[in-house]
CSV table of C-alpha atoms in Angstrom, one decimal:
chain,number,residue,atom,x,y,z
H,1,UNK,CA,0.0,0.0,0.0
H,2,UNK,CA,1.0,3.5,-0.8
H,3,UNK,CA,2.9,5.7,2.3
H,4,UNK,CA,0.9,8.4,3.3
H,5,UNK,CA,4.0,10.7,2.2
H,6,UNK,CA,2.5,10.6,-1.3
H,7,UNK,CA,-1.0,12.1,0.1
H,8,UNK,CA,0.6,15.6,0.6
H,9,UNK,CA,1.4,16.1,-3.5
H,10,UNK,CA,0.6,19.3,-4.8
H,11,UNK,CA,-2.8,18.5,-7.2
H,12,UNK,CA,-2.2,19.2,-10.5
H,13,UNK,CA,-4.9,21.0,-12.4
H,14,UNK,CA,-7.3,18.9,-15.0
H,15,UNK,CA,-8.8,22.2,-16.4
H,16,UNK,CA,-5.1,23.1,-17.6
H,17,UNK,CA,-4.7,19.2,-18.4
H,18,UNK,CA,-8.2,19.2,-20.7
H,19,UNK,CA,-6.6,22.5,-22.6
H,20,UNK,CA,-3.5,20.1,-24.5
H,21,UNK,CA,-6.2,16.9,-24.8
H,22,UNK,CA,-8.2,19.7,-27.2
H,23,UNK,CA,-5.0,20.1,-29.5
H,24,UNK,CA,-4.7,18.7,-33.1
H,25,UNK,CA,-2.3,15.8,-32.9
H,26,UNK,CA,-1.3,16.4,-37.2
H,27,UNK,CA,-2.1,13.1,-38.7
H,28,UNK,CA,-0.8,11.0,-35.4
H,29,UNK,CA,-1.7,8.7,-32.9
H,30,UNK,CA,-1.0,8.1,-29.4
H,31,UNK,CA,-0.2,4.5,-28.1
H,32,UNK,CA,0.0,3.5,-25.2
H,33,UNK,CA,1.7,0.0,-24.6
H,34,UNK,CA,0.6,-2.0,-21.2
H,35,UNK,CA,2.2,-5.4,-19.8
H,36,UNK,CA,2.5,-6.5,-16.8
H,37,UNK,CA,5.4,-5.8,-14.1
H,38,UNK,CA,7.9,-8.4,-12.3
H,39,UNK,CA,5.5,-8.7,-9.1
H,40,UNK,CA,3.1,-10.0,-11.8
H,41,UNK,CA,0.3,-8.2,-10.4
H,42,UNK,CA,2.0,-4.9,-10.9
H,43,UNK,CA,0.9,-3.2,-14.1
H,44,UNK,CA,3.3,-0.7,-16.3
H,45,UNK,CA,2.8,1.4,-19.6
H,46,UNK,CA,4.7,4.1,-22.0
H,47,UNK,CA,3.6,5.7,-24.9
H,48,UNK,CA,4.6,5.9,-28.6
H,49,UNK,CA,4.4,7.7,-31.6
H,50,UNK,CA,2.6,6.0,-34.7
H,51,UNK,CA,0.7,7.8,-38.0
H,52,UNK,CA,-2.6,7.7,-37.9
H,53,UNK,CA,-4.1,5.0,-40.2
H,54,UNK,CA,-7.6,5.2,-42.1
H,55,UNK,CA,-8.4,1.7,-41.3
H,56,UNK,CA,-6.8,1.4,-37.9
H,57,UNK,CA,-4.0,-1.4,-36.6
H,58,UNK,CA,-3.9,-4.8,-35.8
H,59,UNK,CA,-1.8,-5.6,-33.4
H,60,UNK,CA,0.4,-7.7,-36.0
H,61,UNK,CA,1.2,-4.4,-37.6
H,62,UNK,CA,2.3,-2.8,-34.6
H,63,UNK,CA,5.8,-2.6,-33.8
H,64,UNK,CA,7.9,-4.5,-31.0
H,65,UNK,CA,9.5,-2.2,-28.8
H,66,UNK,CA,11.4,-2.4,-25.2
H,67,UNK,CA,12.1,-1.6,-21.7
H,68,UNK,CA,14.6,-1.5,-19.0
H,69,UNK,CA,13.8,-4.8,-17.1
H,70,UNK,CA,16.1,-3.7,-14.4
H,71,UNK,CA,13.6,-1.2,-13.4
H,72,UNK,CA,11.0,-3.8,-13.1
H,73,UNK,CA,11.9,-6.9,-11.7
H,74,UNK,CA,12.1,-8.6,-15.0
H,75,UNK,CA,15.5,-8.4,-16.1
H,76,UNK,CA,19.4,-8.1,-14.3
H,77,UNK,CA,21.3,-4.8,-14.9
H,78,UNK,CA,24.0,-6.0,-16.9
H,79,UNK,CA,21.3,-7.4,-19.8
H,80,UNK,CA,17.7,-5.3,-19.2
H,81,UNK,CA,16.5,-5.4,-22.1
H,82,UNK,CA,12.9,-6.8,-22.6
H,83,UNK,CA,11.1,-6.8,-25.5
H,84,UNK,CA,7.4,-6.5,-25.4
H,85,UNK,CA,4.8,-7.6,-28.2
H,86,UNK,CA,2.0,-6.2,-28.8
H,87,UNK,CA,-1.1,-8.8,-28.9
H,88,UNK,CA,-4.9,-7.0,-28.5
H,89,UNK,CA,-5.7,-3.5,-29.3
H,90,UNK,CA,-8.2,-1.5,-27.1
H,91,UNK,CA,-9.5,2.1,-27.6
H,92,UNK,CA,-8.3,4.4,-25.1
H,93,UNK,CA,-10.8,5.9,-22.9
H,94,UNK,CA,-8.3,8.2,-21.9
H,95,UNK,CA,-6.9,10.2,-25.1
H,96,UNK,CA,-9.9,9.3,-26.7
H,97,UNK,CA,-10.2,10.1,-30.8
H,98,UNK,CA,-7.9,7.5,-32.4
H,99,UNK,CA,-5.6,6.9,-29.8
H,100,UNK,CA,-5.2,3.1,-28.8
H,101,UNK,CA,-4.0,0.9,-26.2
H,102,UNK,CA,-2.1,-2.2,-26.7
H,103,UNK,CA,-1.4,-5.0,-24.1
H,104,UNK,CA,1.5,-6.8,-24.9
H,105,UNK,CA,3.4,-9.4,-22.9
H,106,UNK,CA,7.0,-9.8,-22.5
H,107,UNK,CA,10.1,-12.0,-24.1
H,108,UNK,CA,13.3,-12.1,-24.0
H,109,UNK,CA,16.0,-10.4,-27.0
H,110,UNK,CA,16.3,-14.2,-28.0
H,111,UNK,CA,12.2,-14.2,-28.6
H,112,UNK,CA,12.1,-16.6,-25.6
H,113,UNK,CA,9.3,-15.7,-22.6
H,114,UNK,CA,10.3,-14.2,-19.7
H,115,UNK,CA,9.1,-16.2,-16.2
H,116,UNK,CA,6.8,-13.7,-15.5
H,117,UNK,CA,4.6,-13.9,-19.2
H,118,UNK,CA,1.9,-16.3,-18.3
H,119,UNK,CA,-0.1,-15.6,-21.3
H,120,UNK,CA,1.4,-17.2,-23.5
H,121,UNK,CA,1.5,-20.6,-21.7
H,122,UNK,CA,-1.9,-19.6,-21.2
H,123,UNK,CA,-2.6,-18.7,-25.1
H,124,UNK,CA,-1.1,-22.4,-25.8
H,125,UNK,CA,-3.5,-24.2,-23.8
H,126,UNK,CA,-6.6,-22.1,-25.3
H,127,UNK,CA,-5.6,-23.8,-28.9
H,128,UNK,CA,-6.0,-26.8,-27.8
H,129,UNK,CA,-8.6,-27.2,-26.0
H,130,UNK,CA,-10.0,-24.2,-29.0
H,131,UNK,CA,-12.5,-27.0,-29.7
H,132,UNK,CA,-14.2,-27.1,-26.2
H,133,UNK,CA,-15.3,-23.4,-26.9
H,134,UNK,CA,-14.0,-22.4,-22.9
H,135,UNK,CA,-16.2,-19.6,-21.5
H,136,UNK,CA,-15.3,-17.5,-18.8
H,137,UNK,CA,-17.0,-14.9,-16.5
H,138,UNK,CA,-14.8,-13.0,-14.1
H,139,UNK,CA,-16.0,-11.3,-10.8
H,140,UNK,CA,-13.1,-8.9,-10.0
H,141,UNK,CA,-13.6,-7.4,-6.3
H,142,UNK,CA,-11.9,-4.4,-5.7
H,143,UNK,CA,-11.2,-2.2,-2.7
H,144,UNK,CA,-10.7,1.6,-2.5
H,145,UNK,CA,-8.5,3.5,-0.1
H,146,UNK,CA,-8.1,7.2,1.0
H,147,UNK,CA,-4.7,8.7,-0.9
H,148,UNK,CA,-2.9,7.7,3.1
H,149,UNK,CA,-3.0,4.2,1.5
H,150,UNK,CA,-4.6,3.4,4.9
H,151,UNK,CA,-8.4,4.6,5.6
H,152,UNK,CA,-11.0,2.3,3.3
H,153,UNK,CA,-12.7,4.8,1.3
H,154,UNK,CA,-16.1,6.3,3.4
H,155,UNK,CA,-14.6,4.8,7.0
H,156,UNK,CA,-14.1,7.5,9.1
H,157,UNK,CA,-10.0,8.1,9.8
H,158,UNK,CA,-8.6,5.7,12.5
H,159,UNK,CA,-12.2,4.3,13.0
H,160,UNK,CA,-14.2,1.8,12.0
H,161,UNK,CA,-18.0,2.0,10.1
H,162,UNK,CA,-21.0,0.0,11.3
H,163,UNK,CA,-21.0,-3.4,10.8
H,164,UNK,CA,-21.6,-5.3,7.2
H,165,UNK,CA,-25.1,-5.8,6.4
H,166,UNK,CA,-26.3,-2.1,4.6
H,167,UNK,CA,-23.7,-1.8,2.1
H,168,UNK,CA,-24.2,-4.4,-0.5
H,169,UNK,CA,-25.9,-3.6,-3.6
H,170,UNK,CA,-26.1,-0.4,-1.9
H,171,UNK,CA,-27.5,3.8,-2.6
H,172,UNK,CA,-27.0,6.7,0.0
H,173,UNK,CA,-24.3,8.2,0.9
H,174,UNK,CA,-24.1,6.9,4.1
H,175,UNK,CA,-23.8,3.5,2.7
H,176,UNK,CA,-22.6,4.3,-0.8
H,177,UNK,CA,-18.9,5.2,-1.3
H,178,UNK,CA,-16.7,5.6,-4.3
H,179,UNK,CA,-19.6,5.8,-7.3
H,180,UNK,CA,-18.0,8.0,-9.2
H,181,UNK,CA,-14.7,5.6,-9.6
H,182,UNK,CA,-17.5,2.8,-10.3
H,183,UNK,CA,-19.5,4.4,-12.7
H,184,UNK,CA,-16.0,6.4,-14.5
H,185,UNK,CA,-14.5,2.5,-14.9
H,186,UNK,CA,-17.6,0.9,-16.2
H,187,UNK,CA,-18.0,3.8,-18.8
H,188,UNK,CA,-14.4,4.0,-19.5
H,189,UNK,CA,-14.9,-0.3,-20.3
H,190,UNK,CA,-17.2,-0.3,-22.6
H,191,UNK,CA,-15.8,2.3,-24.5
H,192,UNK,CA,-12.3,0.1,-24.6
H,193,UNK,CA,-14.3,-2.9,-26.0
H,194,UNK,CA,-13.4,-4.7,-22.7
H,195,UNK,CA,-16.8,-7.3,-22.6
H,196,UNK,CA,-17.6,-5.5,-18.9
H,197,UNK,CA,-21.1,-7.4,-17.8
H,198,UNK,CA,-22.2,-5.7,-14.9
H,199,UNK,CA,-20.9,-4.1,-11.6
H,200,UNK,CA,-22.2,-3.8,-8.3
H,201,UNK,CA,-21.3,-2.5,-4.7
H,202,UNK,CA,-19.9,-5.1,-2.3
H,203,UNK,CA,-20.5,-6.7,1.7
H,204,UNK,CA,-17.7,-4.5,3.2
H,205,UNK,CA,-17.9,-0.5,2.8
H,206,UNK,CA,-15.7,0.9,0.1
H,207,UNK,CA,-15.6,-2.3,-1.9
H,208,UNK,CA,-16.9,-3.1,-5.5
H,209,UNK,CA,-17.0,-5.6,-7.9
H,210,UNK,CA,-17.4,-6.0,-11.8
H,211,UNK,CA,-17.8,-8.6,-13.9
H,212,UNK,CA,-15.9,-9.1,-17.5
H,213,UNK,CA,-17.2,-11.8,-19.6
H,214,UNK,CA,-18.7,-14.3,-21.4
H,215,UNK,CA,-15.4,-14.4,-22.9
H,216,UNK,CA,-14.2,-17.5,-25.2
H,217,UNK,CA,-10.1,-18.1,-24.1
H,218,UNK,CA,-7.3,-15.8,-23.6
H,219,UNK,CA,-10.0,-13.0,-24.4
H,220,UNK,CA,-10.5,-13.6,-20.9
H,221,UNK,CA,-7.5,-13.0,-19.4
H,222,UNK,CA,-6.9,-9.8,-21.5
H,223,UNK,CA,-9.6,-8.3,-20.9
H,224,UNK,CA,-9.3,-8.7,-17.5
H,225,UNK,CA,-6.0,-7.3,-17.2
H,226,UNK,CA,-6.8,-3.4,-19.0
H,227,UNK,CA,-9.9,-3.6,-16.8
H,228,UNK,CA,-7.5,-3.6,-13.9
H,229,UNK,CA,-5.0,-1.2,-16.2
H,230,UNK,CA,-8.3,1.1,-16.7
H,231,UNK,CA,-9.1,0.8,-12.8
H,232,UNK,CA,-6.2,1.9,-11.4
H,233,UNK,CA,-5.9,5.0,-13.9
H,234,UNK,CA,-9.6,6.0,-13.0
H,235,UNK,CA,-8.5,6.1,-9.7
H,236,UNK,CA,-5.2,7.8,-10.4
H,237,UNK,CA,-7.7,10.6,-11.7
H,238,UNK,CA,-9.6,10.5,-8.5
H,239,UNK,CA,-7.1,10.4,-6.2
H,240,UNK,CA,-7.8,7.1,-4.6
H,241,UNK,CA,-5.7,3.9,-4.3
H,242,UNK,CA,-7.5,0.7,-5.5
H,243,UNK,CA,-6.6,-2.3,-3.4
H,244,UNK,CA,-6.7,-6.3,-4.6
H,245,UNK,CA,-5.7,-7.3,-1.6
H,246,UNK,CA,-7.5,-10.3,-0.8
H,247,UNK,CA,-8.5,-9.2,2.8
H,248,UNK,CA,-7.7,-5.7,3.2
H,249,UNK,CA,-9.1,-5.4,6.3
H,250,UNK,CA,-8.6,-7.9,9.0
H,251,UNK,CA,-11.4,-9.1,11.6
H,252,UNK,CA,-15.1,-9.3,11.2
H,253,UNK,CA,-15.0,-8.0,6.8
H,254,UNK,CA,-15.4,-9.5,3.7
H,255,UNK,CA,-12.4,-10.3,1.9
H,256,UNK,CA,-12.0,-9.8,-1.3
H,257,UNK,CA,-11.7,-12.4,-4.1
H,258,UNK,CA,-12.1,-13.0,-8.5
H,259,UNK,CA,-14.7,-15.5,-8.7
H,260,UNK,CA,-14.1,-17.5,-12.2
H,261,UNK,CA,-17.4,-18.4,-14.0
H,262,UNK,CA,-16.5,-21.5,-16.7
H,263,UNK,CA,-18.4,-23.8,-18.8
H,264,UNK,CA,-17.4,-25.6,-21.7
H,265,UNK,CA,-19.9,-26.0,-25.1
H,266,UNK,CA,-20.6,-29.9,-23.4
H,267,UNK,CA,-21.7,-28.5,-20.3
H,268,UNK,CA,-23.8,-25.9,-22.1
H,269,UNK,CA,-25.7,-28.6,-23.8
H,270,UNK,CA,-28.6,-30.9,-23.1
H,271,UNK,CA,-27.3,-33.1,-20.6
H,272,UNK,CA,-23.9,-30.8,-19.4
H,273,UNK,CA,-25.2,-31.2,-15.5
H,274,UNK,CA,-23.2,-34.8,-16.1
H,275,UNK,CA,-20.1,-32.9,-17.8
H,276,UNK,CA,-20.5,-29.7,-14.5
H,277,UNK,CA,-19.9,-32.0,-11.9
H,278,UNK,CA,-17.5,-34.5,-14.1
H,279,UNK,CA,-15.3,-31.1,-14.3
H,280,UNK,CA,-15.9,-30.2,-10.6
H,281,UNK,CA,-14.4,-33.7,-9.5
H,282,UNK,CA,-11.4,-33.1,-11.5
H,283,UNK,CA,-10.8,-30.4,-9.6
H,284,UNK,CA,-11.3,-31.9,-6.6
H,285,UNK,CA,-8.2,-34.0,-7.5
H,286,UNK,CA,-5.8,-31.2,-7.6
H,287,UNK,CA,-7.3,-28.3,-5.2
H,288,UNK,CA,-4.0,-27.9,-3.4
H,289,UNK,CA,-2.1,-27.2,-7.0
H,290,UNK,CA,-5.1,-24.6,-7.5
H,291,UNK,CA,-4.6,-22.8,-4.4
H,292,UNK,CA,-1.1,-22.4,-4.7
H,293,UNK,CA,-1.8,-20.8,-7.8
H,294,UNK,CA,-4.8,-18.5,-7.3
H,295,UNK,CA,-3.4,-15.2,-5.3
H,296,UNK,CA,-1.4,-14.0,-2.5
H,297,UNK,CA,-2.6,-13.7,0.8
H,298,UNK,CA,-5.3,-15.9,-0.1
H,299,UNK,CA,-4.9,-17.9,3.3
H,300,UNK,CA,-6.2,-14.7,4.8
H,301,UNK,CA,-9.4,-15.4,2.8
H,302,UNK,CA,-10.1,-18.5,2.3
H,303,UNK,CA,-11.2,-19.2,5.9
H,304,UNK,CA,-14.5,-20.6,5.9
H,305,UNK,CA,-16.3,-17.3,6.9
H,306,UNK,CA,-17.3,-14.2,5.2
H,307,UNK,CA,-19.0,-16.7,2.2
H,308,UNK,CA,-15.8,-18.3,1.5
H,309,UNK,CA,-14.6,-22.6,1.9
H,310,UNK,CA,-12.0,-23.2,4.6
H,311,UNK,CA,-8.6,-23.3,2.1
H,312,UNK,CA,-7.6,-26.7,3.0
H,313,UNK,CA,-10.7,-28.2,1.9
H,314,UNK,CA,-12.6,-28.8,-1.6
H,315,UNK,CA,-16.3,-28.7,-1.4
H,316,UNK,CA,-19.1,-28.4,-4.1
H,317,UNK,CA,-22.7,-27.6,-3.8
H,318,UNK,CA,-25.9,-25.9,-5.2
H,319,UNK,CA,-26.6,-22.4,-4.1
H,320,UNK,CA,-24.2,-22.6,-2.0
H,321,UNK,CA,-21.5,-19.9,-1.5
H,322,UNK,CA,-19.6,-21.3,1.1
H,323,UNK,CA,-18.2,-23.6,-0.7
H,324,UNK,CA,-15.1,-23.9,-3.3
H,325,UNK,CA,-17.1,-24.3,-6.3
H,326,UNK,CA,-21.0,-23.3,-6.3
H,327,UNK,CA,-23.6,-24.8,-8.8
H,328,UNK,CA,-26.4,-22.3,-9.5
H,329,UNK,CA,-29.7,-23.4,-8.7
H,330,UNK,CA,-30.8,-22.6,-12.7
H,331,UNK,CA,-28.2,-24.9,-14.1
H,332,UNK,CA,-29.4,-27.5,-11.6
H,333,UNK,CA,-32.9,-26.8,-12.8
H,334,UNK,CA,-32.0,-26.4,-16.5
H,335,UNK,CA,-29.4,-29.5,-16.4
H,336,UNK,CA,-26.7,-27.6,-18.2
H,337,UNK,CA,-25.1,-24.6,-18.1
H,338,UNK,CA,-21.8,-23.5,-16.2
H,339,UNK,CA,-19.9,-23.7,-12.8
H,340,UNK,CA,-18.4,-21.0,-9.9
H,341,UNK,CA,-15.1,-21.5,-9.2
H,342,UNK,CA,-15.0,-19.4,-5.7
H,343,UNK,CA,-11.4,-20.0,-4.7
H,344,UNK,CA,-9.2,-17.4,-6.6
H,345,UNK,CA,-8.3,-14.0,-4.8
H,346,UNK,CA,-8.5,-10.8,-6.3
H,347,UNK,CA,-5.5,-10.4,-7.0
H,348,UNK,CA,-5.3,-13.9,-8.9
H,349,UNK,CA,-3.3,-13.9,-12.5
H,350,UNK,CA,-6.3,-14.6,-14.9
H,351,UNK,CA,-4.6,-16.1,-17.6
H,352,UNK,CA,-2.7,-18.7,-14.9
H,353,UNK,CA,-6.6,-19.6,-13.4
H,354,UNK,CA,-8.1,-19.6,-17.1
H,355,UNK,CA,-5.5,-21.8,-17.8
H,356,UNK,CA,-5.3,-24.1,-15.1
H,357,UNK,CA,-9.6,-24.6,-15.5
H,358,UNK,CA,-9.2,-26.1,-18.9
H,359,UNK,CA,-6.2,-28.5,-18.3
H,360,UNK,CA,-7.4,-29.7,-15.5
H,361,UNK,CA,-10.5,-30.2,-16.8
H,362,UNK,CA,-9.8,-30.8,-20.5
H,363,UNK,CA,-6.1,-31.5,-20.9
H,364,UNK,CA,-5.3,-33.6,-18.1
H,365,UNK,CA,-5.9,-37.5,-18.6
């Protein structure tokens, strides 16, 4: 979490800001390559020059380019250069006009992958099991702090609200805090072409959630990642810190987790109840390898309170959302249709738990 030492920056002005945005850019466009940093939750970005093209880029047509992996975590001093391609293009909500974004993920000068790129490990699994037509919906629960990096946004400073119970699915200000960063996020989404489904206010004050998805394979996972990208730079706007920490707030509040949503074109079928719970019991079979790679910190959460399955059991039920994976009651009722993977944290890597669903469940013998 950010020092407090960062609160006391002098604001700089967004009426002055808006002034340049108005200016003629002369036949160029602004873009801004994303990837993701050596913590691998961590996200980074810089910006280059490209001419503006009638028809727009693919990302096949844009060009490679670099950064100083020393700086990041991804790379020694004495050879820090990482090269980053650039894989899915997404309007920028930011510069708006033609200006794009670009997430890319990150090799090495020899076109090997870094340790830290998990997409593309995750991109090789979605081709082979392409067939299977993977789904995903992902609940990303997020948690907003004051700029002291300490205070949960709406608690009162060095105090505590009253308990959970009001502030789900929540109006009013005195249950209702951080809208505008909400409503900014969702907007700035859609106008991305993130596949953003819905949103909603969450069980502990200060906390939201969205949802990205149906998505069919690594979709998924990009998406989710400039949803994060376009979080945290809506916040940067607001002055707020965004938090995926899986339990921000120790004692009697919800944590906070990135509940994965999956189904596969069998178990969307007549008779995929049979293929739901075939899938489940796979997973069953390898819930410690899960956990260990579903977030940090998620031992904090995963305690069988606050709607969550104690960590070191696997559990499966219907309605049921204490337990690892939950069954809703319309695909009972319908007998097909798709499954809740409730274990990841929020700050899970989406392409490792995409990834992991469909070999355990598809790849694996």
């Amino acid at each position: 979490m950010t020092s407090s030492i960062f609160s006391n920056n002098t604001e700089l002005s967004d009426a002055v800001l808006d002034y340049f945005r108005g200016l003629d850019q002369k036949g160029s466009i602004m873009v801004e390559y994303i990837w993701i940093g050596g913590t691998g939750q961590d996200l980074r970005c810089k910006t280059r020059t490209l001419p503006f093209k009638k028809d727009g880029y693919k990302a096949s047509e844009l060009p490679k380019w670099n950064f100083d992996g020393s700086s990041t975590g991804q790379a020694p001093g004495s050879d820090s250069e990482v090269i980053i391609y650039p894989q899915t293009i997404y309007a920028d909500p930011f510069r708006g006009g033609d200006n794009i974004m670009v997430l890319c993920d990150c090799y090495k000068p020899d076109g090997s992958p870094i340790p830290t790129n998990t997409r593309l490990a995750c991109l090789e699994a979605m081709e082979k099991v392409k067939a299977h037509v993977p789904w995903f919906g992902i609940e990303q629960e997020y948690t907003l702090f004051e700029a002291d990096g300490v205070t949960p946004f709406g608690w009162p400073k060095g105090g505590y609200p009253g308990p959970q119970g009001p502030y789900y699915c929540s109006i009013g200000k005195e249950n209702s805090f951080g809208r505008h960063v909400m409503e900014a996020h969702y907007k700035a989404c859609l106008y991305a072409g993130v596949k953003i489904s819905g949103t909603n206010g969450e069980v502990m004050p200060g906390q939201w959630e969205y949802q990205v998805g149906p998505c069919v394979g690594i979709k998924s996972g990009d998406d989710m990642w400039i949803s994060r990208f376009i979080l945290q730079r809506v916040c940067e706007m607001f002055h707020v810190i965004v938090s995926l920490d899986p339990k921000p707030i120790p004692g009697d509040w919800n944590g906070a987790g990135c509940h994965t949503n999956y189904s596969t074109d069998a178990m969307r079928k007549e008779g995929g109840y049979a293929k739901i719970i075939e899938a489940i019991e796979k997973l069953a079979k390898k819930h410690e390898e899960h956990i260990l790679a579903y977030g940090e910190g998620n031992e904090r959460r995963l305690t069988g309170r606050h709607e969550t399955a104690a960590m070191d059991k696997f559990s499966y039920g219907v309605a049921n959302r204490g337990a690892s994976v939950r069954i809703g009651r319309d695909v009972e009722r319908e007998g097909k249709g798709y499954f809740e993977d409730r274990r990841p944290a929020s700050n899970m890597d989406p392409y490792v738990v995409t990834m992991m669903l469909v070999k355990t469940t598809i790849i694996d013998p």
